[in-house]
CSV table of C-alpha atoms and ligand atoms in Angstrom, one decimal:
chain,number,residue,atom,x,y,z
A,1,UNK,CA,-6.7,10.0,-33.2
A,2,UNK,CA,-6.3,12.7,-30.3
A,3,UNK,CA,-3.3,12.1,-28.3
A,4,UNK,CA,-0.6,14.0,-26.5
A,5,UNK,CA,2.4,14.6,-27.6
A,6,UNK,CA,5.9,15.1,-26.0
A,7,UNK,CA,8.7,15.8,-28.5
A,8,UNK,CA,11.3,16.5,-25.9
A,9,UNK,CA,10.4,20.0,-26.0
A,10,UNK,CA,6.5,20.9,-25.4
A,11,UNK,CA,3.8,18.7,-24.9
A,12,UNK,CA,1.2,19.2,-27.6
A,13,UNK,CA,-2.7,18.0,-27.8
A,14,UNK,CA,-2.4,16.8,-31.3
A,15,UNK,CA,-6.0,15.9,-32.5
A,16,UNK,CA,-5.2,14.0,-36.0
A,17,UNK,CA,-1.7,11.9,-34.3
A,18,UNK,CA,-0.7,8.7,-35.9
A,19,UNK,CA,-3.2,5.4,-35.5
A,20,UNK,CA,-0.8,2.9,-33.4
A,21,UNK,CA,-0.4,0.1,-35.6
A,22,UNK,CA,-2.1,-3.7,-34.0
A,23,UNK,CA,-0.3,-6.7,-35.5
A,24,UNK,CA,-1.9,-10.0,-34.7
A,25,UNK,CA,0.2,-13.2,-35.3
A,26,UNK,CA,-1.2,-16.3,-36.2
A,27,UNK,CA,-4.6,-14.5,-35.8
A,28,UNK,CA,-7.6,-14.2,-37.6
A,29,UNK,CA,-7.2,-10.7,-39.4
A,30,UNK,CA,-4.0,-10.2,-40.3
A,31,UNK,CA,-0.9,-12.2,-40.4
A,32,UNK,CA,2.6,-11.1,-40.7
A,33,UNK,CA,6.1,-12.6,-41.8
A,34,UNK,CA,8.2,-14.3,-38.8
A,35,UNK,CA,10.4,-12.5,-37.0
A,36,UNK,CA,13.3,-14.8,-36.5
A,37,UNK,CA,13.8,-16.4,-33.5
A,38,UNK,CA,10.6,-15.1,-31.7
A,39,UNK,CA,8.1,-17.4,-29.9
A,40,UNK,CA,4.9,-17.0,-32.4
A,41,UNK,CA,1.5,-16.3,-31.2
A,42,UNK,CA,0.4,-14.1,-28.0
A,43,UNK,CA,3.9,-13.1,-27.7
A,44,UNK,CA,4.3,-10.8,-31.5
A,45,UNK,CA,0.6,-10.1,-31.6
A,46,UNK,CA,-0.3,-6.3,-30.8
A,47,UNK,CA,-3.5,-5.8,-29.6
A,48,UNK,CA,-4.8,-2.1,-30.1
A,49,UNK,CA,-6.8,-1.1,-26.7
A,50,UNK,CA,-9.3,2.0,-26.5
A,51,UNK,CA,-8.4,3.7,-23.6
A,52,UNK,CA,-10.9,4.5,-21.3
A,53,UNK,CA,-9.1,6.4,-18.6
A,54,UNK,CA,-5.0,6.5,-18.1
A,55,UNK,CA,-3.4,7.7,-14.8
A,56,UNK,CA,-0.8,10.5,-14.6
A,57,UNK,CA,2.4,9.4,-12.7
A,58,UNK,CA,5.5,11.0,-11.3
A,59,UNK,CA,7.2,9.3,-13.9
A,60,UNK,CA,5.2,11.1,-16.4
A,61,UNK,CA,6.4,14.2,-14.6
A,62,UNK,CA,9.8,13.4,-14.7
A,63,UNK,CA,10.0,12.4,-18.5
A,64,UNK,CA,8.5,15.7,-19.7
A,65,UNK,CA,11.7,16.9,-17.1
A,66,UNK,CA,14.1,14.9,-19.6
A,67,UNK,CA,14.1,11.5,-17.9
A,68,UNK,CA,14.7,8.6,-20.2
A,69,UNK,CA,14.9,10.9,-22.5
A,70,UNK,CA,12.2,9.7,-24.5
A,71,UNK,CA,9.7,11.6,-27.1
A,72,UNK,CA,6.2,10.1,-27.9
A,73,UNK,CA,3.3,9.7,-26.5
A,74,UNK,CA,3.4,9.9,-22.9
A,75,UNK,CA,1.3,7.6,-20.2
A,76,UNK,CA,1.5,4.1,-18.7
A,77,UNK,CA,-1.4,3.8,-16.3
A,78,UNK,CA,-4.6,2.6,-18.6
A,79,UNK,CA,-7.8,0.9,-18.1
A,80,UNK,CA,-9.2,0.3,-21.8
A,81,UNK,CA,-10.9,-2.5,-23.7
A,82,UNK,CA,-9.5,-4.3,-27.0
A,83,UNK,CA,-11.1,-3.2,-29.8
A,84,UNK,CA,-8.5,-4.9,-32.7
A,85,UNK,CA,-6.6,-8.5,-31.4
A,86,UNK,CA,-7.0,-12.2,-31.2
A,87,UNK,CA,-10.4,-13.3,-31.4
A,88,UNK,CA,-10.4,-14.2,-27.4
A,89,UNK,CA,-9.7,-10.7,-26.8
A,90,UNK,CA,-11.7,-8.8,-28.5
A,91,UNK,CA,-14.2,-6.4,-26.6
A,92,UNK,CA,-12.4,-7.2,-23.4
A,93,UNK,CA,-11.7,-4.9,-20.3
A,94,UNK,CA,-8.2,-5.0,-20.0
A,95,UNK,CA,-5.0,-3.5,-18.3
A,96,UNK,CA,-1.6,-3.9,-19.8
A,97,UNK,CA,1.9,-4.6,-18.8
A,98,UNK,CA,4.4,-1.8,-19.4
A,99,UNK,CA,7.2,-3.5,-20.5
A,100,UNK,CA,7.4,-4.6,-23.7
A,101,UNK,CA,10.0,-7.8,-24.2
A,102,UNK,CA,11.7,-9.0,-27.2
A,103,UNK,CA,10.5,-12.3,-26.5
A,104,UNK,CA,13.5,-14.1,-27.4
A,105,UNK,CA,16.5,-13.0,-24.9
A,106,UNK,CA,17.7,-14.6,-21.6
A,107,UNK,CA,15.6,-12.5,-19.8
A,108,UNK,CA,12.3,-12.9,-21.5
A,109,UNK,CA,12.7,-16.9,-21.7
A,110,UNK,CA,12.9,-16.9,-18.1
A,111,UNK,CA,9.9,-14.9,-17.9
A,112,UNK,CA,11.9,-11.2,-16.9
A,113,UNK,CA,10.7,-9.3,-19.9
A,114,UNK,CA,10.8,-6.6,-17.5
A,115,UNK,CA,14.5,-6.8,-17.4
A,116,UNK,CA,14.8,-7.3,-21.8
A,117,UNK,CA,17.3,-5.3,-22.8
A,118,UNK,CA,15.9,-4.9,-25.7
A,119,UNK,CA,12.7,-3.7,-24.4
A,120,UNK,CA,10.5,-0.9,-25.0
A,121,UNK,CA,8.1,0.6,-22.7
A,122,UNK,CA,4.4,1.9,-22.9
A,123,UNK,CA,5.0,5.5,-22.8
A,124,UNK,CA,8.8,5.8,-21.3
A,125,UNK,CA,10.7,3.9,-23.9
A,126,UNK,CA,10.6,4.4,-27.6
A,127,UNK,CA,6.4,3.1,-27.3
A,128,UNK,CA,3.9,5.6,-27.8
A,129,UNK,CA,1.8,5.4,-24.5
A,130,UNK,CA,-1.8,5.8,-22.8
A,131,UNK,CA,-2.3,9.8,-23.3
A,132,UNK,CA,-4.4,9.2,-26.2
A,133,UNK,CA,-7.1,7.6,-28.0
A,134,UNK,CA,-5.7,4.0,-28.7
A,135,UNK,CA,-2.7,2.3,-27.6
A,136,UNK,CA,-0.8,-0.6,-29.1
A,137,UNK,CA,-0.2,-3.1,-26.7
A,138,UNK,CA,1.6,-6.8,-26.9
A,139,UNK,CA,-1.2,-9.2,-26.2
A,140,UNK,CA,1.4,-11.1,-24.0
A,141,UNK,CA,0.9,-7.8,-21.6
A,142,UNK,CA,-3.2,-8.0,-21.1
A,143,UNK,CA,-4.8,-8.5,-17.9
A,144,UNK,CA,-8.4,-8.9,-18.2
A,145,UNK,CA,-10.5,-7.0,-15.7
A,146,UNK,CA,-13.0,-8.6,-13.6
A,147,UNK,CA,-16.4,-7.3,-13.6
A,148,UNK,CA,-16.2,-6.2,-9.9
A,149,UNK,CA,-13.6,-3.7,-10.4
A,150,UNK,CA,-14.7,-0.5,-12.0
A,151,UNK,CA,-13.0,1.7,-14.0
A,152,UNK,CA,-11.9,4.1,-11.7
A,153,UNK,CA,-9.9,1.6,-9.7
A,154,UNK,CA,-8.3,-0.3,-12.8
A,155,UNK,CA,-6.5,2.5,-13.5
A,156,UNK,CA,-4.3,2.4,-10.6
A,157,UNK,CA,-3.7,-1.4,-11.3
A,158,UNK,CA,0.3,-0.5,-12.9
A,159,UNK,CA,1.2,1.6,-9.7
A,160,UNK,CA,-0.5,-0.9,-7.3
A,161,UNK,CA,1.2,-3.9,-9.2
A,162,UNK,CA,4.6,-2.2,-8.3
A,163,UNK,CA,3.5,-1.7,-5.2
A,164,UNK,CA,2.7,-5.4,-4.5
A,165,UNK,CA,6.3,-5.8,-5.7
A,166,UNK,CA,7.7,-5.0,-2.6
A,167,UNK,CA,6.3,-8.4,-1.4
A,168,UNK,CA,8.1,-10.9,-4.0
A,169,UNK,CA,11.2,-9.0,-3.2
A,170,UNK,CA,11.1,-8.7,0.8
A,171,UNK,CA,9.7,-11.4,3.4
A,172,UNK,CA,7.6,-9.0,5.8
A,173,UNK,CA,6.7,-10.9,8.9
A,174,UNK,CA,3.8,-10.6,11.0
A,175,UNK,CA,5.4,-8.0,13.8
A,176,UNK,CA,7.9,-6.3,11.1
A,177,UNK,CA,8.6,-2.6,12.3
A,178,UNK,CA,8.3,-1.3,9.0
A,179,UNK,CA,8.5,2.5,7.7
A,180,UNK,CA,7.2,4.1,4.2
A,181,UNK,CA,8.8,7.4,3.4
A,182,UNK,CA,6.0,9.6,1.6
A,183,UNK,CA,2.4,10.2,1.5
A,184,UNK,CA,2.1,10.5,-2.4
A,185,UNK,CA,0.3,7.9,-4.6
A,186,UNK,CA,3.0,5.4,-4.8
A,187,UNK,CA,3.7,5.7,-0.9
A,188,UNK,CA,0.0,5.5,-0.4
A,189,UNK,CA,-0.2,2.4,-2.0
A,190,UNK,CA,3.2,0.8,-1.0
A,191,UNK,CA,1.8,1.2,2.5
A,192,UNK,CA,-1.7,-0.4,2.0
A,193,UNK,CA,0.1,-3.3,0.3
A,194,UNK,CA,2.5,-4.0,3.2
A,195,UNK,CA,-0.4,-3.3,6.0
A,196,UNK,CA,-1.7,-6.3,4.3
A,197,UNK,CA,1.0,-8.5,5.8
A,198,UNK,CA,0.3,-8.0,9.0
A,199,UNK,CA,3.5,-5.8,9.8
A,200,UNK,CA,3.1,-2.7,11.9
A,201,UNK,CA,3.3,0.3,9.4
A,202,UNK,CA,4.2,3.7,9.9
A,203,UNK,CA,3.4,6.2,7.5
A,204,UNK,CA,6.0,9.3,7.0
A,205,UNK,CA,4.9,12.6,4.9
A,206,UNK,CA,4.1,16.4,4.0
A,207,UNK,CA,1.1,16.4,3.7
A,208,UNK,CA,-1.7,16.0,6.3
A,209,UNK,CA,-4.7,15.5,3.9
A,210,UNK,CA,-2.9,12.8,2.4
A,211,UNK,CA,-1.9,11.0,5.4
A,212,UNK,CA,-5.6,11.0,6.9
A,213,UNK,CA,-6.2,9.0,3.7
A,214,UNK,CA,-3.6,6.4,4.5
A,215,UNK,CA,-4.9,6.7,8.6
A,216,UNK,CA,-8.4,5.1,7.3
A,217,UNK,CA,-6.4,2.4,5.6
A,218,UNK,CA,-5.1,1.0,9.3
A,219,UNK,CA,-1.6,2.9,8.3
A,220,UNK,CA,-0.1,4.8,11.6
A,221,UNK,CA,1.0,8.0,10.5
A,222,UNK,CA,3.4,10.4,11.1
A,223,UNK,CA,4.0,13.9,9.7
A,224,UNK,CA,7.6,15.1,8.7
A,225,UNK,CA,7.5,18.0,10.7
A,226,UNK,CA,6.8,15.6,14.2
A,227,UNK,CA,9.2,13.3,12.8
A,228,UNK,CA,11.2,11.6,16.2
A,229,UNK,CA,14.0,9.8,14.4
A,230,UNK,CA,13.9,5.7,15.2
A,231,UNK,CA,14.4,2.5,13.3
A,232,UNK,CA,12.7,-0.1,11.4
A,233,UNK,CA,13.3,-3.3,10.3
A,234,UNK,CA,12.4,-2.1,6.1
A,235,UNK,CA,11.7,1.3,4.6
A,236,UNK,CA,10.7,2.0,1.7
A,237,UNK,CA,11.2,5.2,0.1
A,238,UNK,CA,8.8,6.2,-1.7
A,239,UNK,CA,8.5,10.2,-2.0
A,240,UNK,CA,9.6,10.3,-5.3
A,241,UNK,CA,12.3,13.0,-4.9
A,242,UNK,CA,16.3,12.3,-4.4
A,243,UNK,CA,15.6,14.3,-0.9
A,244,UNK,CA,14.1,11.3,0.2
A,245,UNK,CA,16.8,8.8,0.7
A,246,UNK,CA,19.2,10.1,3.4
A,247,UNK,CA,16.3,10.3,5.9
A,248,UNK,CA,15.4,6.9,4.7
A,249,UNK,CA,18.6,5.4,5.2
A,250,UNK,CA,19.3,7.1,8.7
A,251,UNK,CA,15.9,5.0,9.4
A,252,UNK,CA,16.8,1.4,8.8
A,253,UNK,CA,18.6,-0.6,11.6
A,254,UNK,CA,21.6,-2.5,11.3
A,255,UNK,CA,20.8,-5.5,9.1
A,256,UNK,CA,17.6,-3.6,8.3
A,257,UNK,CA,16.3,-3.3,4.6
A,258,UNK,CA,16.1,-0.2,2.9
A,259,UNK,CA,13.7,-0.8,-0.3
A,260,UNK,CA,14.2,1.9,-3.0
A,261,UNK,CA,11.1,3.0,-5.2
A,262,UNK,CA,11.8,6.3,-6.5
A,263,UNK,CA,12.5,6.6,-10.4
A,264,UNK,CA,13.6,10.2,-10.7
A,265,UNK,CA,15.5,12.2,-13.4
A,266,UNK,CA,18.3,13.6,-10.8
A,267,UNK,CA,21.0,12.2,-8.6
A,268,UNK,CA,21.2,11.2,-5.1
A,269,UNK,CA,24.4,12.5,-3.0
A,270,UNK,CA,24.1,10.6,0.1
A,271,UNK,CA,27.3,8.9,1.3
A,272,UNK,CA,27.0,4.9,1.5
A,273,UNK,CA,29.1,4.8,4.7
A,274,UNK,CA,26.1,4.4,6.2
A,275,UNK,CA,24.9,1.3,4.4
A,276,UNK,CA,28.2,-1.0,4.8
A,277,UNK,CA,28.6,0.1,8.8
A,278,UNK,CA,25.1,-1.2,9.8
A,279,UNK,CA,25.2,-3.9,6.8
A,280,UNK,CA,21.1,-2.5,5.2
A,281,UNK,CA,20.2,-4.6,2.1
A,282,UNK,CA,19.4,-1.9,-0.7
A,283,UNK,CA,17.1,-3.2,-2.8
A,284,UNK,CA,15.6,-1.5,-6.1
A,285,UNK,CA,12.1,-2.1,-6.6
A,286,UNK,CA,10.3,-1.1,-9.8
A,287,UNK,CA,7.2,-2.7,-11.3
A,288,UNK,CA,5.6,-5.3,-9.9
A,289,UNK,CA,2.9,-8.3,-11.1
A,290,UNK,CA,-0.5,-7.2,-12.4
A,291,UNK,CA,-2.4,-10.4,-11.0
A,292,UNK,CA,-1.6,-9.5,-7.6
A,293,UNK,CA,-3.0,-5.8,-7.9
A,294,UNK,CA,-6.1,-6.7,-9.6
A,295,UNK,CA,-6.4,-9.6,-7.0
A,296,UNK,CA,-6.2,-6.9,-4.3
A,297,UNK,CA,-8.9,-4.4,-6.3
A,298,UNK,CA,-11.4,-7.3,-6.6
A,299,UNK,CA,-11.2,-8.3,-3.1
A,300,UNK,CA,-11.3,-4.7,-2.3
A,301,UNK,CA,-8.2,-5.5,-0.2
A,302,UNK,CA,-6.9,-1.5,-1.2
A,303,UNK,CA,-8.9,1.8,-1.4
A,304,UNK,CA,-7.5,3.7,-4.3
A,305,UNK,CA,-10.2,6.0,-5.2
A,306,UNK,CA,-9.8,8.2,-2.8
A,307,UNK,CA,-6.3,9.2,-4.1
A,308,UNK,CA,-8.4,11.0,-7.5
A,309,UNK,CA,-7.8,14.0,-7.6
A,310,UNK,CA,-9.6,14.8,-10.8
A,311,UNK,CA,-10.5,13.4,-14.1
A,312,UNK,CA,-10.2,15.7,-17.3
A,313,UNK,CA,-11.5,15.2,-20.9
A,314,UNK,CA,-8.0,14.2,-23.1
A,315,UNK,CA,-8.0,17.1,-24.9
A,316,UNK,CA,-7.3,19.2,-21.8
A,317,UNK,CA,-4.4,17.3,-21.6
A,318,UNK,CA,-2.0,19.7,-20.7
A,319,UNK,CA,-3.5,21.4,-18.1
A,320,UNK,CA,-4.6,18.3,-16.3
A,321,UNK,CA,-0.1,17.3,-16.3
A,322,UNK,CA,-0.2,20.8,-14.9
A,323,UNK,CA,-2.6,19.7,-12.4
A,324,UNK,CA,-0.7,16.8,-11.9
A,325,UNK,CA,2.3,18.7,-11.1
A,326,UNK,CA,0.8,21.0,-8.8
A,327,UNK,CA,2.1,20.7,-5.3
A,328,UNK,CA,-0.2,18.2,-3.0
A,329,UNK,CA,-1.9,16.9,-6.6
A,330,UNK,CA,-3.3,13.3,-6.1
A,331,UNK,CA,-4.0,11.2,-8.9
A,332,UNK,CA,-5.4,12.7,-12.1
A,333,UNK,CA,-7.0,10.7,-14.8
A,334,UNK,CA,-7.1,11.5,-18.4
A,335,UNK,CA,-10.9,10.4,-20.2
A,336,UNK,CA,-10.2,10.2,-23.9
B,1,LIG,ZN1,3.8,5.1,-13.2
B,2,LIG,ZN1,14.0,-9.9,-24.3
């Protein structure tokens, strides 16, 4: 199959790459031995999904910059449909869960596979990813895709889901003062998910075009450059870059929250005086549940087809990541 490869090095279009391997569990066309301990069923079974379109990310980005240092198959953002699986599953539209669980730790029995230590991840840990024909995915991961949400907008169902994480972490009241550091995709969307609650939302970035996006959204806006410092009640920092945080943190009042969503390859130095004199809750924030974003795409409660970019055939791969990391790039989709 046609897939891009990263082998820590270069990223490669590789037209003849490995098939990734399905594995169905008490299913109908294969069956393989236990592995001890594991729940059997939905949990071992591998479905292997056609991709359809997959999303480039920051994180994407950042990998092919060294972050988790991880060679493969790149790509986490997928809309596809299940072409080998458990009978139920076959020929659906699905999205899939990133994080692949052991199925038998703590964590995973209390339903945190995204927290297994043992986990892998589609495309950022030691799990081929989306940048590519096919992709093996746990069947435990699908999400079918209602009929009412197209394509185009399933793919961002991964980055809206941690978006709508923000909201199982963090009670946002009606009223709430609250502040989203950068205009990129995941700060577009972070911002769309907390307008929903009813909390007055401000909007800080670069990058005019992209905030006149977020503007038709309901979003207030703000660019950097006619930034008048003042506080919120939460901020979320978003902009992806370890530049990000100190203005974020000067922005949170005492007993504030400050809500972290950056995954980036570098450090932060930013003293933490800051957070123990005016007492800010820090909380991390990472992915987030794919009901709730495909709950918000079928109720068209989010616009995120304006934040394409462009979409490019799969074998111009790498010069649709360049594209991608081009400065003011919104979201580009890969078509295999
Ligand atoms: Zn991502
Ligand atoms: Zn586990």
């Amino acid at each position: 199959m046609q897939a891009l490869h990263w082998d820590g090095h270069e990223l490669r279009f590789d037209p003849a790459y490995r098939m990734p391997k399905p594995r169905i569990v008490d299913g109908e066309s294969k069956i393989v031995g236990a592995t001890g301990g594991r729940p059997s069923g939905e949990a071992q079974s591998i479905a292997l999904v056609k991709v359809q379109l997959a999303g480039v990310c920051s994180t994407d980005l950042q990998i092919l910059k060294g972050y988790m240092a991880f060679t493969g198959v790149p790509g986490h953002e997928l809309v596809g449909s299940v072409i080998e699986g458990p009978r139920e599953w076959l020929g659906k539209r699905v999205v899939g869960e990133i994080n692949f669980g052991c199925g038998s730790c703590d964590n995973c029995r209390r339903d945190l596979s995204r927290h297994c230590p043992n986990r892998t991840v589609m495309g950022i840990v030691n799990a081929d990813g989306a940048f590519a024909e096919y992709v093996a995915v746990p069947v435990a991961n699908l999400h079918a895709v209602p009929d009412t949400i197209s394509d185009e907008e399933a793919v961002f169902t991964e980055p809206l889901a941690a978006a709508c994480e923000i909201l199982t972490q963090v009670q946002i009241d009606h009223g709430f003062d609250v502040l989203v550091l950068g205009d990129g995709k995941l700060g577009n969307l972070c911002a769309q998910v907390v307008n929903l609650t009813g909390a007055r939302v401000t909007a800080l970035g670069k990058h005019a075009d992209k905030l006149a996006l977020l503007k038709k959204t309901g979003v207030r806006t703000v660019q950097l450059n006619d930034w008048q410092p003042r506080l919120f009640d939460i901020v979320v920092e978003a902009t992806g870059s370890a530049s990000g945080l100190e203005l974020a943190l000067s922005a949170v009042r005492p007993r504030g929250t400050l809500i972290l969503k950056s995954t980036i390859a570098g450090n932060h130095d930013v003293s933490l005086a800051t957070i123990v004199i005016n007492e800010i809750n820090v909380l991390g924030s990472r992915c987030g549940p794919f009901a709730d974003a495909l709950d918000a795409l079928a109720a068209k409660r989010v616009a995120v087809t304006p934040l394409i970019e462009a979409i490019y055939p799969l074998k111009d791969g790498i010069a649709a990541v360049a594209a991608a990391a081009g400065a003011g790039a919104k979201k580009i989709l890969l078509r295999p």
